[in-house]
Amino acid sequence: AREGSLGAAAGVVGQTQSTVGRRVRALEAALGQAGVLRTAVGGGRTDEGAAIEHTAAGALRAAAISPAH
């Protein structure tokens, strides 16, 4: 959602648009809530999606600064 479209996000992560779409749908299904608003001209985050992004970013930061065991 940060990139504005699945196609743009796919380019950032080096995946196809269909792969990113499948992964987003799978994550939403696993969480039981929509994280992305889908429109004909792109999309954005839902409030739930913003909360998920915030939590995930914190976890990634913590993992990056934690010493390896």
PDB file of C-alpha atoms in Angstrom, residues 14 20 24 26 50 55-56:
ATOM      1  CA  GLY A  14      11.503  -8.099  -7.123  1.00  0.00           C
ATOM      2  CA  VAL A  20       2.520 -10.014  -4.339  1.00  0.00           C
ATOM      3  CA  VAL A  24      -1.226 -10.062   0.478  1.00  0.00           C
ATOM      4  CA  ALA A  26      -2.952 -14.945   2.128  1.00  0.00           C
ATOM      5  CA  ALA A  50      -1.439   0.502   9.083  1.00  0.00           C
ATOM      6  CA  THR A  55       3.875  -3.970  14.281  1.00  0.00           C
ATOM      7  CA  ALA A  56       5.871  -5.639  11.518  1.00  0.00           C
TER       8      ALA A  56
END
